Each structure stands twice: as structure tokens, then as C-alpha cells.
Coordinates of C-alpha atoms in Angstrom, one line a residue:
Chain A
X20 CA 39.0 -9.0 49.4
X21 CA 40.3 -11.3 46.9
X22 CA 39.3 -8.7 44.7
X23 CA 42.0 -6.5 46.0
X24 CA 44.4 -9.4 47.1
X25 CA 47.6 -8.5 44.7
X26 CA 48.2 -12.7 44.6
X27 CA 44.9 -13.5 43.1
X28 CA 45.8 -10.5 40.3
X29 CA 49.2 -12.2 39.9
X30 CA 47.7 -15.8 39.6
X31 CA 45.1 -14.5 36.9
X32 CA 48.5 -12.3 34.8
X33 CA 49.9 -16.0 34.4
X34 CA 49.3 -16.7 30.9
X35 CA 47.7 -19.3 28.8
X36 CA 48.0 -20.3 25.0
X37 CA 45.0 -18.9 23.1
X38 CA 43.7 -19.9 19.4
X39 CA 41.9 -17.2 18.1
X40 CA 38.5 -18.5 15.9
X41 CA 38.2 -15.0 13.9
X42 CA 40.5 -12.7 12.3
X43 CA 40.4 -9.5 14.7
X44 CA 42.4 -6.5 12.6
X45 CA 41.8 -4.0 15.4
X46 CA 43.9 -6.2 17.9
X47 CA 46.8 -5.5 16.0
X48 CA 49.4 -4.1 19.3
X49 CA 48.1 -7.2 21.2
X50 CA 50.1 -9.4 18.6
X51 CA 53.3 -7.2 18.2
X52 CA 51.8 -5.3 15.7
X53 CA 51.0 -7.9 13.6
X54 CA 47.0 -8.8 12.2
X55 CA 45.2 -11.2 14.1
X56 CA 43.9 -14.0 11.6
X57 CA 42.2 -16.6 11.9
X58 CA 44.1 -19.3 14.1
X59 CA 46.3 -16.8 15.3
X60 CA 48.6 -18.5 18.3
X61 CA 49.4 -16.1 21.4
X62 CA 49.7 -16.1 24.9
X63 CA 47.2 -14.5 26.8
X64 CA 47.3 -13.6 30.6
X65 CA 44.1 -15.1 32.1
X66 CA 41.7 -12.6 32.9
X67 CA 41.7 -11.9 28.9
X68 CA 42.2 -15.8 28.1
X69 CA 39.1 -16.7 29.9
X70 CA 36.5 -14.3 28.6
X71 CA 37.7 -14.5 25.0
X72 CA 37.5 -18.3 26.2
X73 CA 33.7 -18.0 27.0
X74 CA 32.0 -15.2 25.1
X75 CA 30.0 -16.2 22.3
X76 CA 29.1 -12.8 20.2
X77 CA 27.0 -14.1 18.0
X78 CA 24.8 -16.0 19.8
X79 CA 24.8 -19.3 22.2
X80 CA 25.2 -21.6 19.0
X81 CA 27.9 -20.0 17.7
X82 CA 31.7 -20.8 18.3
X83 CA 33.5 -18.7 21.4
X84 CA 36.1 -16.1 19.9
X85 CA 39.3 -18.0 21.1
X86 CA 39.9 -21.4 22.5
X87 CA 41.9 -22.2 25.0
X88 CA 44.4 -24.6 25.6
X89 CA 46.0 -26.1 28.9
X90 CA 49.1 -23.9 29.5
X91 CA 52.5 -26.2 29.3
X92 CA 52.9 -25.8 33.2
X93 CA 50.1 -28.3 33.2
X94 CA 50.4 -30.3 30.3
X95 CA 51.4 -34.2 30.0
X96 CA 55.1 -33.9 30.6
X97 CA 54.7 -32.3 34.1
X98 CA 51.8 -34.0 34.9
X99 CA 53.9 -37.0 34.4
X100 CA 56.9 -35.6 35.5
X101 CA 54.9 -35.1 38.9
X102 CA 53.2 -38.5 38.8
X103 CA 56.6 -40.2 39.0
X104 CA 57.8 -37.9 41.8
X105 CA 56.1 -34.7 43.0
X106 CA 59.5 -33.8 44.5
X107 CA 61.5 -33.5 42.0
X108 CA 59.9 -31.1 39.7
X109 CA 60.6 -27.9 40.2
X110 CA 57.1 -25.7 40.4
X111 CA 58.6 -22.4 39.9
X112 CA 59.9 -22.8 36.9
X113 CA 56.7 -24.2 35.6
X114 CA 54.5 -21.2 37.0
X115 CA 55.0 -18.8 39.6
X116 CA 51.5 -19.7 41.2
X117 CA 51.3 -22.9 39.8
X118 CA 48.3 -24.4 42.1
X119 CA 46.9 -21.4 41.2
X120 CA 46.8 -21.7 37.8
X121 CA 45.6 -25.5 37.8
X122 CA 42.7 -24.5 40.4
X123 CA 41.8 -21.6 37.7
X124 CA 42.1 -23.9 34.6
X125 CA 39.9 -26.6 36.4
X126 CA 37.5 -24.0 36.4
X127 CA 37.5 -23.7 32.7
X128 CA 37.9 -26.9 31.3
X129 CA 35.0 -29.3 32.1
X130 CA 36.5 -33.1 30.4
X131 CA 36.1 -35.3 33.0
X132 CA 39.1 -36.9 32.7
X133 CA 41.3 -34.1 33.0
X134 CA 40.0 -32.5 35.5
X135 CA 40.1 -35.8 37.8
X136 CA 43.5 -36.4 37.4
X137 CA 44.5 -33.5 38.2
X138 CA 42.7 -33.0 41.1
X139 CA 44.0 -36.0 42.4
X140 CA 47.5 -34.6 41.0
X141 CA 47.1 -31.6 43.1
X142 CA 44.8 -33.0 46.6
X143 CA 46.2 -36.6 46.7
X144 CA 49.4 -36.9 45.4
X145 CA 51.4 -33.9 44.7
X146 CA 50.5 -31.0 47.2
X147 CA 51.0 -33.7 50.4
X148 CA 54.0 -34.7 49.7
X149 CA 55.2 -31.7 48.8
X150 CA 54.1 -30.4 51.7
X151 CA 55.5 -32.9 53.6
X152 CA 58.7 -32.1 52.6
X153 CA 58.4 -28.5 53.0
X154 CA 57.4 -29.1 56.5
X155 CA 60.1 -30.7 57.3
X156 CA 63.0 -28.7 55.9
X157 CA 61.1 -25.4 57.1
X158 CA 62.3 -26.7 60.8
X159 CA 66.0 -27.6 59.1
X160 CA 66.2 -24.0 57.9
X161 CA 70.3 -23.6 58.9
X162 CA 71.1 -26.1 55.9
X163 CA 68.7 -24.1 53.7
X164 CA 70.4 -20.9 54.5
X165 CA 73.5 -22.2 53.8
X166 CA 72.9 -23.2 50.3
X167 CA 73.9 -26.4 49.3
X168 CA 71.3 -28.1 47.6
X169 CA 68.4 -26.2 49.8
X170 CA 69.1 -22.7 47.8
X171 CA 67.6 -24.9 45.1
X172 CA 65.0 -26.4 47.1
X173 CA 63.6 -22.6 47.7
X174 CA 63.7 -21.9 44.1
X175 CA 61.7 -24.6 42.9
X176 CA 58.7 -23.7 45.0
X177 CA 55.6 -22.2 43.8
X178 CA 54.5 -19.3 45.7
X179 CA 51.6 -21.1 47.9
X180 CA 54.5 -23.6 48.8
X181 CA 56.6 -20.5 49.8
X182 CA 54.0 -19.1 52.2
X183 CA 53.6 -22.7 53.5
X184 CA 57.7 -23.0 53.9
X185 CA 57.4 -19.5 55.9
X186 CA 54.2 -20.1 58.2
X187 CA 56.0 -23.4 58.9
X188 CA 59.2 -21.8 59.7
X189 CA 57.5 -19.3 61.5
X190 CA 55.4 -20.9 63.5
X191 CA 58.1 -23.2 65.6
X192 CA 60.0 -19.9 66.1
X193 CA 56.8 -18.5 67.4
X194 CA 56.2 -21.1 70.0
X195 CA 59.7 -21.6 70.5
X196 CA 60.3 -18.1 71.7
X197 CA 56.9 -18.4 73.9
X198 CA 58.4 -21.2 75.6
X199 CA 61.6 -19.2 76.6
X200 CA 59.5 -16.2 77.6
X201 CA 56.8 -18.2 79.8
X202 CA 59.4 -20.1 81.4
X203 CA 61.6 -17.1 82.5
X204 CA 58.8 -15.2 84.3
Chain B
X465 CA 49.9 -2.0 26.3
X466 CA 46.9 -3.9 27.7
X467 CA 47.4 -3.9 31.3
X468 CA 51.4 -4.7 31.3
X469 CA 52.0 -1.5 33.1
X470 CA 49.7 -2.2 35.7
X471 CA 51.3 -5.3 36.5
X472 CA 54.0 -3.6 37.7
X473 CA 52.1 -2.0 40.7
X474 CA 50.6 -5.2 41.8
X475 CA 54.3 -6.7 42.5
X476 CA 55.2 -3.5 44.2
X477 CA 52.1 -3.8 46.0
X478 CA 53.0 -7.6 46.8
X479 CA 56.4 -5.8 47.9
X480 CA 55.2 -3.2 49.7
X481 CA 53.1 -6.1 51.8
X482 CA 56.2 -7.4 53.7
X483 CA 58.0 -4.1 53.7
X484 CA 58.3 -2.5 57.2
X485 CA 58.1 1.2 55.6
X486 CA 56.5 2.7 52.5
X487 CA 58.2 2.8 49.3
X488 CA 58.1 6.0 46.8
X489 CA 54.6 6.5 45.2
X490 CA 55.0 5.2 41.8
X491 CA 53.3 8.1 40.3
X492 CA 55.2 7.5 36.5
X493 CA 53.6 4.1 36.8
X494 CA 50.2 5.1 37.8
X495 CA 50.3 8.2 35.2
X496 CA 50.7 5.4 32.6
X497 CA 48.1 3.0 33.4
X498 CA 45.7 5.9 33.7
X499 CA 47.1 7.4 30.1
X500 CA 46.5 3.7 29.0
X501 CA 43.1 3.2 30.0
X502 CA 42.0 7.0 28.4
X503 CA 43.8 5.2 25.0
X504 CA 41.6 2.4 25.5
X505 CA 38.6 4.2 26.1
X506 CA 39.3 6.4 23.6
X507 CA 39.9 3.5 21.2
X508 CA 37.1 2.1 21.9
X509 CA 34.9 5.3 20.8
X510 CA 36.1 5.4 17.6
X511 CA 35.2 1.8 17.2
X512 CA 31.6 2.8 18.2
X513 CA 31.9 6.1 16.5
X514 CA 30.3 4.4 12.7
X515 CA 27.7 2.6 15.0
X516 CA 26.0 6.1 17.0
X517 CA 23.1 7.1 14.8
X518 CA 23.4 11.0 14.5
X519 CA 23.1 13.3 17.5
X520 CA 19.1 12.9 18.4
X521 CA 21.0 9.6 20.3
X522 CA 23.3 11.5 22.3
X523 CA 21.2 12.0 25.5
X524 CA 22.2 13.4 28.5
X525 CA 21.6 11.5 31.4
X526 CA 20.5 12.7 34.9
X527 CA 24.4 12.4 36.5
X528 CA 25.9 14.6 33.9
X529 CA 27.7 11.7 31.7
X530 CA 26.7 10.9 28.0
X531 CA 25.0 8.1 26.9
X532 CA 25.4 7.1 23.2
X533 CA 22.8 4.9 22.6
X534 CA 24.4 2.5 19.9
X535 CA 23.1 0.4 17.1
X536 CA 26.0 -1.9 17.0
X537 CA 25.2 -5.4 17.4
X538 CA 27.8 -8.0 18.1
X539 CA 26.2 -10.7 16.3
X540 CA 26.8 -8.9 13.0
X541 CA 30.5 -8.3 13.4
X542 CA 32.1 -10.6 16.2
X543 CA 35.6 -9.0 15.1
X544 CA 34.5 -5.5 16.3
X545 CA 32.7 -7.4 19.2
X546 CA 36.2 -8.5 20.3
X547 CA 38.4 -6.1 19.7
X548 CA 36.3 -3.8 22.3
X549 CA 35.6 -7.3 24.4
X550 CA 39.4 -6.4 24.5
X551 CA 39.8 -3.1 25.1
X552 CA 37.4 -3.5 27.8
X553 CA 38.8 -6.1 29.7
X554 CA 42.1 -4.2 30.0
X555 CA 40.5 -1.3 31.2
X556 CA 38.9 -3.4 34.0
X557 CA 41.8 -5.0 34.5
X558 CA 43.7 -1.4 34.5
X559 CA 40.7 -0.5 36.9
X560 CA 41.6 -3.4 39.4
X561 CA 45.6 -3.0 39.4
X562 CA 45.4 0.6 40.3
X563 CA 42.9 -0.3 43.2
X564 CA 45.0 -2.7 44.2
X565 CA 47.8 -0.8 44.5
X566 CA 46.4 1.9 46.6
X567 CA 44.4 -0.1 48.8
X568 CA 47.7 -1.4 49.6
X569 CA 49.0 1.6 50.3
X570 CA 46.3 3.3 52.4
X571 CA 46.4 -0.3 54.4
X572 CA 49.7 0.2 55.3
X573 CA 49.3 4.3 56.2
X574 CA 46.2 3.1 57.9
X575 CA 48.3 0.3 60.2
X576 CA 51.1 3.2 60.9
X577 CA 48.7 5.5 62.1
X578 CA 47.3 3.1 64.3
X579 CA 51.2 2.3 65.4
X580 CA 51.9 5.7 66.2
X581 CA 54.7 6.0 63.6
X582 CA 54.6 9.6 62.6
X583 CA 54.5 10.3 59.2
X584 CA 56.3 13.0 58.9
X585 CA 59.2 10.7 60.0
X586 CA 58.7 8.0 57.6
X587 CA 59.0 11.2 55.0
X588 CA 62.4 11.9 56.4
X589 CA 63.3 8.5 55.9
X590 CA 62.5 7.6 53.0
X591 CA 64.1 11.2 51.6
X592 CA 67.3 10.5 53.2
X593 CA 67.2 7.3 51.1
X594 CA 66.0 8.6 48.1
X595 CA 68.7 11.7 48.7
X596 CA 71.6 8.3 48.8
X597 CA 70.1 7.2 46.0
X598 CA 70.3 10.2 43.7
X599 CA 73.1 11.7 45.0
X600 CA 71.7 14.2 47.5
X601 CA 69.2 15.2 44.9
X602 CA 65.5 16.9 45.4
X603 CA 63.8 15.2 48.4
X604 CA 60.9 14.1 47.8
X605 CA 58.0 12.7 50.3
X606 CA 57.1 8.7 49.6
X607 CA 53.5 9.8 49.5
X608 CA 51.4 11.7 46.8
X609 CA 49.7 14.6 48.1
X610 CA 46.2 12.5 48.2
X611 CA 47.7 10.2 50.4
X612 CA 49.3 12.9 52.8
X613 CA 46.2 14.1 53.1
X614 CA 44.5 10.7 53.4
X615 CA 47.1 10.5 56.7
X616 CA 45.8 13.6 58.4
X617 CA 42.5 13.1 58.2
X618 CA 43.1 9.3 59.2
X619 CA 44.7 10.7 62.3
X620 CA 42.2 13.1 62.6
X621 CA 39.2 10.7 63.1
X622 CA 41.5 8.1 65.1
X623 CA 42.3 10.8 67.7
X624 CA 38.5 11.4 67.6
X625 CA 37.5 8.1 68.1
X626 CA 40.1 7.7 70.6
X627 CA 38.5 10.7 72.5
X628 CA 35.7 8.7 73.6
X629 CA 37.7 6.7 76.0
X630 CA 40.3 8.9 77.7
X631 CA 41.1 6.2 80.7
X632 CA 42.0 3.3 77.9
X633 CA 44.8 4.2 75.0
X634 CA 43.5 2.5 72.7
X635 CA 46.6 2.6 70.4
X636 CA 48.7 1.7 73.5
X637 CA 51.3 -1.1 73.7
X638 CA 49.0 -5.0 74.0
X639 CA 52.3 -6.0 76.0
X640 CA 51.4 -5.9 80.1
X641 CA 54.2 -4.3 81.8
X642 CA 56.8 -5.5 83.8
X643 CA 58.4 -3.0 85.6
X644 CA 56.9 0.0 87.4
X645 CA 59.7 2.5 86.8
X646 CA 62.1 1.9 83.5
X647 CA 65.5 3.0 82.1
X648 CA 65.4 4.7 79.3
X649 CA 67.8 6.8 77.0
X650 CA 66.5 9.7 75.1
X651 CA 67.1 9.6 71.2
X652 CA 65.6 12.9 70.1
X653 CA 65.0 16.2 72.6
X654 CA 61.5 16.2 73.1
X655 CA 61.6 18.9 75.0
X656 CA 60.3 19.2 78.4
X657 CA 57.3 16.3 80.0
X658 CA 55.6 16.6 83.2
X659 CA 55.2 13.6 85.5
X660 CA 53.3 12.8 88.8
X661 CA 56.9 13.6 90.4
X662 CA 57.7 16.7 88.3
X663 CA 59.0 17.8 85.3
X664 CA 61.7 16.4 83.3
X665 CA 63.9 17.8 80.8
X666 CA 64.0 15.2 77.8
X667 CA 67.8 16.1 76.1
X668 CA 69.4 13.6 73.9
X669 CA 71.8 10.8 74.9
X670 CA 70.8 11.7 78.6
X671 CA 69.5 9.0 80.7
X672 CA 66.6 8.6 82.8
X673 CA 64.7 6.1 85.6
X674 CA 60.9 7.1 85.1
X675 CA 57.9 5.0 85.2
X676 CA 56.9 3.6 81.9
X677 CA 53.1 4.8 82.1
X678 CA 54.8 8.6 81.3
X679 CA 56.8 7.8 78.5
X680 CA 55.3 5.2 76.8
X681 CA 54.0 7.3 74.4
X682 CA 57.5 8.3 73.4
X683 CA 59.4 5.1 73.2
X684 CA 56.8 4.3 70.6
X685 CA 57.1 7.6 68.9
X686 CA 61.4 6.7 68.9
X687 CA 62.2 9.8 70.7
X688 CA 63.2 7.3 73.6
X689 CA 65.1 4.1 74.1
X690 CA 63.9 1.6 76.8
X691 CA 67.1 -0.1 78.0
X692 CA 66.4 -3.4 79.3

């Protein structure tokens, strides 16, 4: 199912900075028409960056075609801000599928310290605290719809969190409706 | 270039997911993406052309496609290998986006078949919507020709499947009825229907007190409106 899932595809379309390790004259269109040299830096979508980073055409001992860096959305600045206060960061401004991006990057990087940091970030700190806030706000949509600070609140959620918000909101509404209809009959 | 057009299709697919109706088929974008795939394929062939040795290496395989044996070795020329890889990945990506887009639409169409929405009616609705946008210009169907064919064949299949159980309406409402008789208003002329108690002529804007089981189908299809 994931192959056909638009969200999975769009998660893969998020960009990460890549540094080419060799000159590729044939790929000028990728770099807005100028040739790609050794050390050219480009923001490439994940589906392409991943394969470039792992494929080593000249045998397993050689360097890969391009090296992949952490996207700025998962850089130290954002991570520090998140550990300071998970609720204050507008994840959507960083990446539309922030958690998806983090998940994909965990697959690609194996530096233990960073991986640990990220996992800690996602599972214990950030997501937990933000989920609480989302659940809270979703029960109280009147303020959300009337703008105020909650308009910004929705704007700061990444796509996964929006789904969570919607699920929490629709869920409680459905229960309310069910109570009403079952008490009537 | 490099699957940027295809991204639009996927964004579209995501949007379609939550829409009650089906927006027009993005024929232009689909054509642009398929053209891009052809361009990429041509580029790959050009890149590989110097490496294919002579006519003897071109063999016709059993399914009729040409297979070119190539002496290209990625280790000798990593730059070309990289270009090939990027082109190949882009083609694969384009394919995935195209498939996802079309699958989303066919899923939606299948859902419409099951819920009993008349496909001709969807086309009317979208035609009037697009007519409004383009100032009463040529009204076109929101389905591509292939999709129309798909819907027709799918509803044939569905009808054949339903035909096996004549006493159960598989596409019927799952809500248990509260009353045996209901008030309905006729929204569109539906002609004469036969019921247990004789025949009724359903003309527009008239109201009837009828057995729910007799008119359930017509309510679903939008001919009648239930008055509560």
C-alpha cells in the first residue's frame, strides 16, 4: 500500500542537501543548467539523494556518488529549540512531513549519537508533549476556528500532527453524535 | 525535469482523497510526465549508444522487445553511471507518481460505483462546474476515456456480483430503517414505479408517503429526498 500512498510519496519528495563527489557533465539540467563539478552542493529530493548516497559504482570500497547531509529541518538549531520547548517550534515551517523526514534520515545515518538523540527527540520528548497539546486543542475547536493564537497553532503542525488533530476532533464528535442518537431511540 | 511535474499529480491525488467529488482528469500534466519519461529514456539510450557494440549485440527477445547488450561498466566511468542512475531513478519516480495518481482516482470511482452514484451525473456536475469556470465554454467530462470505460466495466462486474444474491442488496444502506413508511419529495422526474400497492408516477416537486423499501434505491440515486 505504501507504494501507492500519496503521503509516502510526498514524504520522499522532501529535500536534503547533497554534495557530489564527482563531476557529472551529463546532469546539467539538475543544477539549473550549469555543470555539476566535484563538490557541487545541491538540494535533492530524498528519493534521489538516498540512491546517490548509497550507490558505489566503482566497487564497494570506493566513495559513493554523493554524500548526504542532515537537512536543516533536523539540524542542531531545530533540535535544540525542540529540546528547550517542544511546543514552541513550528514544525511545518521546517518540513511538511517532519516526522517522516526524521524517520527516513534515521534509516540513512548510522552515527549512534545522533540517532539516539533523534529517537529520544521524537519518541519521548517532542511527539509526546506535542500530542498532548494537540489532543487538548482538538477538543476545543471553537477557539481554533476563531483565529487567535490557534490559527497559528494549526499552521505549526506537520502533516502527521494534522492527521492526529483531525482524528482526535472527529473521534470525540462521533462519540457525541452516537450518544445523542442512542439516547433518542 | 526530474519528476517535478509528477509531484503535482501526487499533490492532486492527496487532495482528491478528501474530496466528495472527482476533479477533472489532469490530462496535460499526465502527458507532460509521460513525455518526460520518454525524454529520459531517449537520453539513457544516447548515453549508452557508444557502448553497444555493433548490430550483432541487438537481439530480439521472445516478447518482442529489443534487448541491447552493452559493454558499459559502471566502475570505468562513474560519471556516466551517475547520470544513468539519476535518469533511471527519475523514470521510476515518475512511474510511481503516475500509478499513485491513477490508483487514487480508480479507488474513488470504485467507491462511487458501490455507493450508487451515477457516473453520468458526476460528469454533469463537473461539466457545469467547469462551464462556470470557463464562462460556459466546452463542457468536458471529468473522466478520461479510459476511466469511463473502467467505470462501465466495473459497474457491470458489480452488477454481476450482486446478481448472485437476489434477496440481499449488497449496496443497500447499512442503517436499519426506523419506519416502514416515509415521506419523500421528488427532486427529479423518475417516471412510474411499481410497488406492492400499485404504481406511483413520480413527477418533480410532488410528495408521497411510500414504503421505504420501495424507494431506497431512488433516494440513493438522488431522485428522491427523504423528509424527516
